[in-house]
Tab-separated table of C-alpha atoms and ligand atoms in Angstrom:
chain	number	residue	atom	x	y	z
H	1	UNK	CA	-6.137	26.728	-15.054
H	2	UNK	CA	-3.433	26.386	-17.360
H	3	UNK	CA	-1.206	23.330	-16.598
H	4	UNK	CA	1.801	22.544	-18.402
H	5	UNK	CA	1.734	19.876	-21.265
H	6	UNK	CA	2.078	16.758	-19.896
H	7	UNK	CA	2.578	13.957	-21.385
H	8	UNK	CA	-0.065	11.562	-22.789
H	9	UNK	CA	-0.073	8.858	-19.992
H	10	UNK	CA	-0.170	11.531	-17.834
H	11	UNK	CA	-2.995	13.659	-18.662
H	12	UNK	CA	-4.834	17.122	-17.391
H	13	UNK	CA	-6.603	15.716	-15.117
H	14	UNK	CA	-3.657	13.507	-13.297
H	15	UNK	CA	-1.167	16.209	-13.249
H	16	UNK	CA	-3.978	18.789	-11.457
H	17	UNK	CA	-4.449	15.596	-9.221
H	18	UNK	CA	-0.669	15.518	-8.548
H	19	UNK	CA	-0.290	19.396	-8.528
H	20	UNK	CA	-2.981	19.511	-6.019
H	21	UNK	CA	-1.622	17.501	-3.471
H	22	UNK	CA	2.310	18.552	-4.260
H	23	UNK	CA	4.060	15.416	-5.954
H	24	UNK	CA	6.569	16.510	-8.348
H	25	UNK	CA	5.492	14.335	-11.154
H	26	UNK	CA	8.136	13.705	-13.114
H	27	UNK	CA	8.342	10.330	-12.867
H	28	UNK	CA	6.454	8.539	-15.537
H	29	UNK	CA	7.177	4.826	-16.437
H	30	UNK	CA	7.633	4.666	-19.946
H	31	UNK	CA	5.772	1.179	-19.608
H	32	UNK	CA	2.596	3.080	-19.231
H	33	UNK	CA	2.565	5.576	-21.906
H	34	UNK	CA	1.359	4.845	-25.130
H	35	UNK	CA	3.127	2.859	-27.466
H	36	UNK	CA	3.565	3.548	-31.016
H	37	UNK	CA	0.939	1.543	-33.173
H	38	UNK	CA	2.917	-1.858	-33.857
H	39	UNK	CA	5.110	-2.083	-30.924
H	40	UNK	CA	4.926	-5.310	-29.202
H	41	UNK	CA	6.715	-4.412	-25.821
H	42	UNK	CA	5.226	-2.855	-22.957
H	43	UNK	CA	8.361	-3.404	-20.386
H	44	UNK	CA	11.281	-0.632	-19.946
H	45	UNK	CA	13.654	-1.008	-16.868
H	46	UNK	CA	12.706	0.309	-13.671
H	47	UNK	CA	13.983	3.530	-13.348
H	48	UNK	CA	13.638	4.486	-16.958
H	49	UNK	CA	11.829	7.987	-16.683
H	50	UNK	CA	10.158	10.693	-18.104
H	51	UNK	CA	10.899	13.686	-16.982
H	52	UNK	CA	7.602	16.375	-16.934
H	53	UNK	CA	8.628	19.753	-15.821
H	54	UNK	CA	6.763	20.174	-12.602
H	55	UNK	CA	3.626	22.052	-12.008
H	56	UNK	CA	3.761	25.565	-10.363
H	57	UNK	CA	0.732	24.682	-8.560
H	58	UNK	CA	1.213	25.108	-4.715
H	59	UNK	CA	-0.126	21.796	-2.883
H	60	UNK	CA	-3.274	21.827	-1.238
H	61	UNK	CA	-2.538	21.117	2.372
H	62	UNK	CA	-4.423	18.434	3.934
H	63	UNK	CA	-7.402	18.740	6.339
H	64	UNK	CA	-5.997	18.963	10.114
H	65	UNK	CA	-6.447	15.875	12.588
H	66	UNK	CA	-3.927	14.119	15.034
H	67	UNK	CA	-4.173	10.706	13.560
H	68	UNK	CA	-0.592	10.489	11.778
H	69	UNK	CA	1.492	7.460	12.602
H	70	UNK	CA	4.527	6.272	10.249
H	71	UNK	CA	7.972	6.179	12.293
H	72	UNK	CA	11.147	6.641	11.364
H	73	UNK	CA	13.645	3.898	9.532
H	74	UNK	CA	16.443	2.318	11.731
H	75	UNK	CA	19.816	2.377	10.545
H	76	UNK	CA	20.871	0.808	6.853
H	77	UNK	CA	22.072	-2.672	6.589
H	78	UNK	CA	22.519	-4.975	3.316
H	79	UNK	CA	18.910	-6.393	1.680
H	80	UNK	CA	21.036	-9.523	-0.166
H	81	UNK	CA	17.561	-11.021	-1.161
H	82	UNK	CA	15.805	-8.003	-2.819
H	83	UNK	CA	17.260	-8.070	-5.953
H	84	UNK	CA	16.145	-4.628	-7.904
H	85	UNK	CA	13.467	-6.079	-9.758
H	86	UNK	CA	14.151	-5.931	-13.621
H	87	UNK	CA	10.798	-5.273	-16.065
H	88	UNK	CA	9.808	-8.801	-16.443
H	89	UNK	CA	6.660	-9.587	-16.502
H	90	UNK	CA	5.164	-10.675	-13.035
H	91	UNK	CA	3.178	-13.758	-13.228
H	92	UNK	CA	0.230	-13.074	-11.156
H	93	UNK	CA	-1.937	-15.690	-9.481
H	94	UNK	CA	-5.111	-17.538	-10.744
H	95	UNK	CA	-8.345	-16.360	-8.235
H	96	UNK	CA	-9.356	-18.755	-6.124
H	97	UNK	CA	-13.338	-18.671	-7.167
H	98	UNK	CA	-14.291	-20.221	-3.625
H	99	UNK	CA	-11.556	-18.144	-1.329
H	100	UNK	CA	-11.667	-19.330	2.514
H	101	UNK	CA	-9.535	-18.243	5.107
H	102	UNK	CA	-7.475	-21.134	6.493
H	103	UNK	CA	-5.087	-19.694	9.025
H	104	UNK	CA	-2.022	-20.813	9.924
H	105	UNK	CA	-2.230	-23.956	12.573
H	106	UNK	CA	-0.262	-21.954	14.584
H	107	UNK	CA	-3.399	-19.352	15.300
H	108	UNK	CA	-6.942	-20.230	16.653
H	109	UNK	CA	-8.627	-19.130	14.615
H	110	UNK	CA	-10.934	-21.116	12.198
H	111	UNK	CA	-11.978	-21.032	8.932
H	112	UNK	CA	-13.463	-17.672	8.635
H	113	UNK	CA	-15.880	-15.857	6.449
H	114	UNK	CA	-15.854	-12.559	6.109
H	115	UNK	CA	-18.991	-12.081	8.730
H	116	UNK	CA	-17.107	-14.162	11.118
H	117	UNK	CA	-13.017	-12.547	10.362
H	118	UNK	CA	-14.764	-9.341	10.664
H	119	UNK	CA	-16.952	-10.126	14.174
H	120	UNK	CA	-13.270	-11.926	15.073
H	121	UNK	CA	-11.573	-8.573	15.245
H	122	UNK	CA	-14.458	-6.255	16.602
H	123	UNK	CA	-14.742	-9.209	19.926
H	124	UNK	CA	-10.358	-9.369	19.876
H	125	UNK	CA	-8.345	-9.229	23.242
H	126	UNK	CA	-5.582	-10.869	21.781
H	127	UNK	CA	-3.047	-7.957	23.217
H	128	UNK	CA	-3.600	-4.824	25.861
H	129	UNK	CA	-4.518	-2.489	22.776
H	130	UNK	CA	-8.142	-3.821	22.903
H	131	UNK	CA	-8.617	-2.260	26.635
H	132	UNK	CA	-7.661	1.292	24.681
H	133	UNK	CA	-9.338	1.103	21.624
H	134	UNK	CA	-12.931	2.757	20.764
H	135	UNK	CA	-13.611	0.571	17.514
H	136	UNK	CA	-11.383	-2.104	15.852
H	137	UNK	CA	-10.485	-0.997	12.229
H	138	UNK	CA	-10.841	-4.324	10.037
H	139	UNK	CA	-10.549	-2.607	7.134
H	140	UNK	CA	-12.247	-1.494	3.537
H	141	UNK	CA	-13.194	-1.677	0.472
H	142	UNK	CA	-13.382	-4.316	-2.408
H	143	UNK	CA	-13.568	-7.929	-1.323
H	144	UNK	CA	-12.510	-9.253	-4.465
H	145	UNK	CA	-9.882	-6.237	-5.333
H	146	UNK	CA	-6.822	-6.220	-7.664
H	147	UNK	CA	-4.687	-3.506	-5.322
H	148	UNK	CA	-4.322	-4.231	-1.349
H	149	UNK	CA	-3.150	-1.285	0.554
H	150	UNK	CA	-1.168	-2.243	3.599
H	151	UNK	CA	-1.029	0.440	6.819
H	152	UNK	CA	0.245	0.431	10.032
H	153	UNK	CA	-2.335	0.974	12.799
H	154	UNK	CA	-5.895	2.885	13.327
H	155	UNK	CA	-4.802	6.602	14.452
H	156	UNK	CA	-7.420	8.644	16.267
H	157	UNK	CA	-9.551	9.452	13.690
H	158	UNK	CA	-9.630	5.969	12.505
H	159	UNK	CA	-10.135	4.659	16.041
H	160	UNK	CA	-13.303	6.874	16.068
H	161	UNK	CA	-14.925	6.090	12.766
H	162	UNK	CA	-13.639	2.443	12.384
H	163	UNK	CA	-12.540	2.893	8.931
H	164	UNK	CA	-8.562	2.812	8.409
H	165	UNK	CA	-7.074	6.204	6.337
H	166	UNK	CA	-9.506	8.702	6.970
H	167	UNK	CA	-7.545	11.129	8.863
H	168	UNK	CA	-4.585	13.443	7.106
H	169	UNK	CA	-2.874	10.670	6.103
H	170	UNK	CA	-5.743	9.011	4.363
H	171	UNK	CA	-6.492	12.285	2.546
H	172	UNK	CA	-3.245	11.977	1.015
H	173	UNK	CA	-3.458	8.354	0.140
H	174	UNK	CA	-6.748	8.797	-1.338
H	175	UNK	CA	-5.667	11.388	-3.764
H	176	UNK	CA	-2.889	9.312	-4.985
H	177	UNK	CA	-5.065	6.853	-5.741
H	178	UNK	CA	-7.120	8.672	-7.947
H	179	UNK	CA	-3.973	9.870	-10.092
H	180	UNK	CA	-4.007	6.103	-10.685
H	181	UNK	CA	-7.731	6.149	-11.459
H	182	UNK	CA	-7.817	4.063	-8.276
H	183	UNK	CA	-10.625	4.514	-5.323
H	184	UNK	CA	-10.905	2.904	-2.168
H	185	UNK	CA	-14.051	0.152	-2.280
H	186	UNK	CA	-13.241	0.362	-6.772
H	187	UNK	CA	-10.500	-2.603	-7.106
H	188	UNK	CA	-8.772	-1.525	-3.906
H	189	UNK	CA	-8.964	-3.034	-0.450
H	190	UNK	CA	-7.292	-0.928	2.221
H	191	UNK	CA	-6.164	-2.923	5.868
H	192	UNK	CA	-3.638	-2.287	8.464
H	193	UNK	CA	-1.155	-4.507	10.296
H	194	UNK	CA	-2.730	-3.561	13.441
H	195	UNK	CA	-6.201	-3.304	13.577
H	196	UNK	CA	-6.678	-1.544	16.840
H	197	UNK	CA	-4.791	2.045	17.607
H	198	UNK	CA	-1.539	2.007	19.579
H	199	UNK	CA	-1.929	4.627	22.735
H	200	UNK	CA	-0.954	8.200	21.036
H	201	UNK	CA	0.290	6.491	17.891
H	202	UNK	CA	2.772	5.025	19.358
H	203	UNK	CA	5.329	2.455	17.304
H	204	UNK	CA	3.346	-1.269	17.163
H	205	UNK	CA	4.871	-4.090	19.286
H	206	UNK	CA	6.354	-6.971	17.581
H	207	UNK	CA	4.377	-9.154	20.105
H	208	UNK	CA	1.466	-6.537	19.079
H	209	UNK	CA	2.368	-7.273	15.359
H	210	UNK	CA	2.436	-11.157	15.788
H	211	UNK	CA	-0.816	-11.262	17.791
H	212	UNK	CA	-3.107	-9.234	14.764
H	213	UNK	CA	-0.876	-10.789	12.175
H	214	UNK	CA	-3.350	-13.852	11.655
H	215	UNK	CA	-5.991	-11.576	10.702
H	216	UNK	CA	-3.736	-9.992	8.072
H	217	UNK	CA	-3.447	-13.445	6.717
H	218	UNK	CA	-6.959	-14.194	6.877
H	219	UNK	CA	-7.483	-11.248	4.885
H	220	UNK	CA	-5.370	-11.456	2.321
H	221	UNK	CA	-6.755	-15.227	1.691
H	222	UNK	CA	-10.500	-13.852	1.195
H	223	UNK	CA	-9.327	-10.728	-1.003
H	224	UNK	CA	-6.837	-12.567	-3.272
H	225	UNK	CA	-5.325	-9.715	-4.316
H	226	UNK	CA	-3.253	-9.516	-7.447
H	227	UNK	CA	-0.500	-7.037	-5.885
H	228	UNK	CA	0.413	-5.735	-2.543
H	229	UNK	CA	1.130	-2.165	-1.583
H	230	UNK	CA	2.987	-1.939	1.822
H	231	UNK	CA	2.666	1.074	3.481
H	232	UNK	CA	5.969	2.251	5.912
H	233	UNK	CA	7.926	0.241	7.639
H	234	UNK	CA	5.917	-1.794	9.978
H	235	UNK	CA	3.766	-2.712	6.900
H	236	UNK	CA	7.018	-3.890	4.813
H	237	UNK	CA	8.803	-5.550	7.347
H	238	UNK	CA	5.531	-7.504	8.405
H	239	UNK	CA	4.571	-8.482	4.892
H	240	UNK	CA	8.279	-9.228	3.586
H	241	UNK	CA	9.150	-11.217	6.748
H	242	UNK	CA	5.750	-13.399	6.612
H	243	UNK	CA	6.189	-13.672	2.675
H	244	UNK	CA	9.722	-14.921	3.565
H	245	UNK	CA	11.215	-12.351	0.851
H	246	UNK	CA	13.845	-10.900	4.174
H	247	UNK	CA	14.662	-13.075	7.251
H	248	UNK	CA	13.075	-11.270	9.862
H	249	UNK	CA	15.442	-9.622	11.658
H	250	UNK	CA	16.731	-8.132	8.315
H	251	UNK	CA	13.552	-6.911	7.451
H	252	UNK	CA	13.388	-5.358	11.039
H	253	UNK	CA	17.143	-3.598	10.128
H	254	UNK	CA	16.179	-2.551	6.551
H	255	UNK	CA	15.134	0.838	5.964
H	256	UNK	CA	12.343	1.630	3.983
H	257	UNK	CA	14.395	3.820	1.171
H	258	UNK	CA	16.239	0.023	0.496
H	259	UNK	CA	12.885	-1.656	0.210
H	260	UNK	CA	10.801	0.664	-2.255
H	261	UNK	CA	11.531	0.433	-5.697
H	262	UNK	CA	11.661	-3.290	-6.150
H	263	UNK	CA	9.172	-5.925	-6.523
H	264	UNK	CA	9.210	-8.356	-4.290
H	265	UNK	CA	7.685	-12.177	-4.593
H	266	UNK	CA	6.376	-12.795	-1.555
H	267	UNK	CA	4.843	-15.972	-0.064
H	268	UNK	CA	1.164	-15.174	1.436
H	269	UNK	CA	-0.399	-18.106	2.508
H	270	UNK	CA	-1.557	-20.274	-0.809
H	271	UNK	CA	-0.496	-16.672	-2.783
H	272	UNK	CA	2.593	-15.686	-4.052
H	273	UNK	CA	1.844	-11.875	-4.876
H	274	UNK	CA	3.828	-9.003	-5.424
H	275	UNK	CA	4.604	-6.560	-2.934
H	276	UNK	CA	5.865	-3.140	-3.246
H	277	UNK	CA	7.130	-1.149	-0.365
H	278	UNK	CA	6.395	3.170	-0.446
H	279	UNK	CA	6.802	5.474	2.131
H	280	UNK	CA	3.762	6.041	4.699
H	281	UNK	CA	1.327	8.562	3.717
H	282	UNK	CA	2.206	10.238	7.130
H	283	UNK	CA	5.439	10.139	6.897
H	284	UNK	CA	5.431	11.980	3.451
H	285	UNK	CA	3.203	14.677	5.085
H	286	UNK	CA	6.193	15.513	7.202
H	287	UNK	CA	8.606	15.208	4.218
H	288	UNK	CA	6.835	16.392	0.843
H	289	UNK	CA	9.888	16.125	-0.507
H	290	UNK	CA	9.854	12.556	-0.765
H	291	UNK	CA	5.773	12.282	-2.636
H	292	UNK	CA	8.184	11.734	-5.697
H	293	UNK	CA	9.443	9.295	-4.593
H	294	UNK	CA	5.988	7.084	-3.241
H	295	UNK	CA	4.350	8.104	-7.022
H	296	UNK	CA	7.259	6.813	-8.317
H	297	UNK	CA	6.169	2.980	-6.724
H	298	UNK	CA	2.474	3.627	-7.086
H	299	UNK	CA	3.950	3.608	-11.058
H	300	UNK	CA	5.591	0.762	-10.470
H	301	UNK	CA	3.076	-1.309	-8.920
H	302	UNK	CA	0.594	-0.240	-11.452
H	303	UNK	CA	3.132	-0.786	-14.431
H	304	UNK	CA	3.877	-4.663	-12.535
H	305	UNK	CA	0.177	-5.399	-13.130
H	306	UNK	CA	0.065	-3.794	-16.468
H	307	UNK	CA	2.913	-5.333	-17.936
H	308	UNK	CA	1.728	-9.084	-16.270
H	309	UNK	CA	-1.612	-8.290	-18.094
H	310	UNK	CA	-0.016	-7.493	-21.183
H	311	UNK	CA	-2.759	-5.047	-21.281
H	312	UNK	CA	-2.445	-1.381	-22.834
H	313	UNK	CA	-0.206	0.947	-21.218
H	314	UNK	CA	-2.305	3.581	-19.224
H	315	UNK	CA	-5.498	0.894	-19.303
H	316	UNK	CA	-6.964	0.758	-15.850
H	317	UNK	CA	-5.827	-1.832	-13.706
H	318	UNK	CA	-8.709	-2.002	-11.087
T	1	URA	N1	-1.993	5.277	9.479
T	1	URA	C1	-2.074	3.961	9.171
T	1	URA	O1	-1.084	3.273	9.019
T	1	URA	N2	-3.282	3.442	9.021
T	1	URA	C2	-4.382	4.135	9.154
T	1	URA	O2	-5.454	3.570	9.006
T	1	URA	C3	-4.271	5.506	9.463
T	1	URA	C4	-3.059	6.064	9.614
């Protein structure tokens, strides 16, 4: 197939990734293309683009199931605290080499290893979704990753299997992923706020949320990872409100679109890691036209660790 000429950082085989599942990929960070030999500086503002001409590939859809779940935004209010973030390099934290989980005092839970975080969630009656579920959906992938993907909730396909992103949605996040060079269980650890599936995918509870949030934490203290991906709003607001970048109501009012394209700083137990908001991988099946938009923070995200790495533009980050 003949695809149009790219760019360097984004080569053949990331554009037919792109192409195949229908992101316009015109967005490309100059942070991550190669630099001329000599040139020291690997940050350019946010927002500084190249422009590709788009592919004339029609997407591949998606294979059918019932499982999507992202929600709509409320309505827009001021985010005073989320300053745009400008192309400084992020520091990132130092890996603990013995991580533990140490929940918050105000949980009971107890130090936990993975076995026992894991066995936690599978035994949990902490709220009315355990009556419904069919498996608890702890989550996957690398235990000592550099990128953790935040969700929402299990849908029906991930109910069934126990694994979180399987269904359309995951198809779609998946693919992404790879444009980045990324895989789940390959430098990537992919959780949900909620680990058990709301009836018919409906909107979490914030009693819900604060019930499964220590397991969140629990995680994120065992994984250690070096930036934070939050998927759709319940993901964002969870994350930014516990990582005290938004008072919580705020991040409750926000909407999404005023959340993405920033970095935030956020406070995650001993961590402070970056988070970046995108849109949910369900909620961009039901608007393509905004898969744009959610490469355009993948970019970012990957361009935040490349740029606190100092390490060659287009180098993998995983
Ligand atoms: N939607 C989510 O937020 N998480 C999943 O695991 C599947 C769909």
């Amino acid at each position: 197939m003949n695809l149009p000429r790219a760019l360097p950082w984004l080569d053949e085989r990331r554009s037919a990734l792109l192409a195949e599942i229908g992101v316009p990929a015109w967005w490309q960070p100059r942070a991550l293309l190669p630099r001329p030999a000599g040139e020291g500086d690997v940050g350019a503002p946010i927002g500084t683009t190249v422009r590709v001409a788009p592919t004339p590939h029609a997407p591949r859809t998606p294979p059918p199931d019932a499982s999507a779940s992202a929600h709509p935004t409320p309505a827009p209010t001021g985010c005073p605290q989320a300053a745009r973030a400008d192309f400084a390099p992020v520091p990132l934290p130092l890996r603990d080499p013995t991580p533990r989980c140490e929940p918050a005092p105000d949980t009971d839970l107890a130090t936990l290893d993975w076995p026992e975080l894991e066995a936690a969630i599978h035994a949990c009656q902490r709220c009315g979704l355990a009556a419904c579920r069919q498996r608890a959906v702890p989550g996957v992938g690398d235990r000592r990753p550099t990128w953790l993907i935040v969700g929402e909730a299990p849908g029906e396909e991930e109910d069934r299997q126990g694994e979180p992103f399987v269904g359309r949605a995951g198809w779609l996040l998946d693919r992404m992923l790879a444009a980045l060079d990324l895989q789940r269980g390959h430098g990537v650890y992919i959780a949900n706020v909620l680990k058990c599936r709301p009836p018919r995918n409906r909107n979490p509870e914030p009693d819900e949320i604060a019930r499964c949030a220590p397991y969140l934490r629990c995680q994120i203290a065992l994984l250690q990872p070096r930036i934070v991906l939050a998927l759709g709003r319940f993901a964002a607001q969870t994350l930014l409100a516990e990582g005290g970048c938004l008072p919580p109501e705020e991040a409750a009012r926000v909407p999404l679109g005023r959340l993405r394209g920033r970095v935030f700083q956020a406070r995650l137990g001993e961590l402070t890691l970056p988070v970046v908001v995108s849109y949910h991988p369900a909620y961009l099946l039901r608007n393509p036209v905004d898969k744009g938009k959610a490469w355009a923070d993948l970019c970012l995200a990957a361009e935040t660790l490349a740029s606190a790495d100092g390490a060659a533009p287009g180098a993998p980050t995983a």
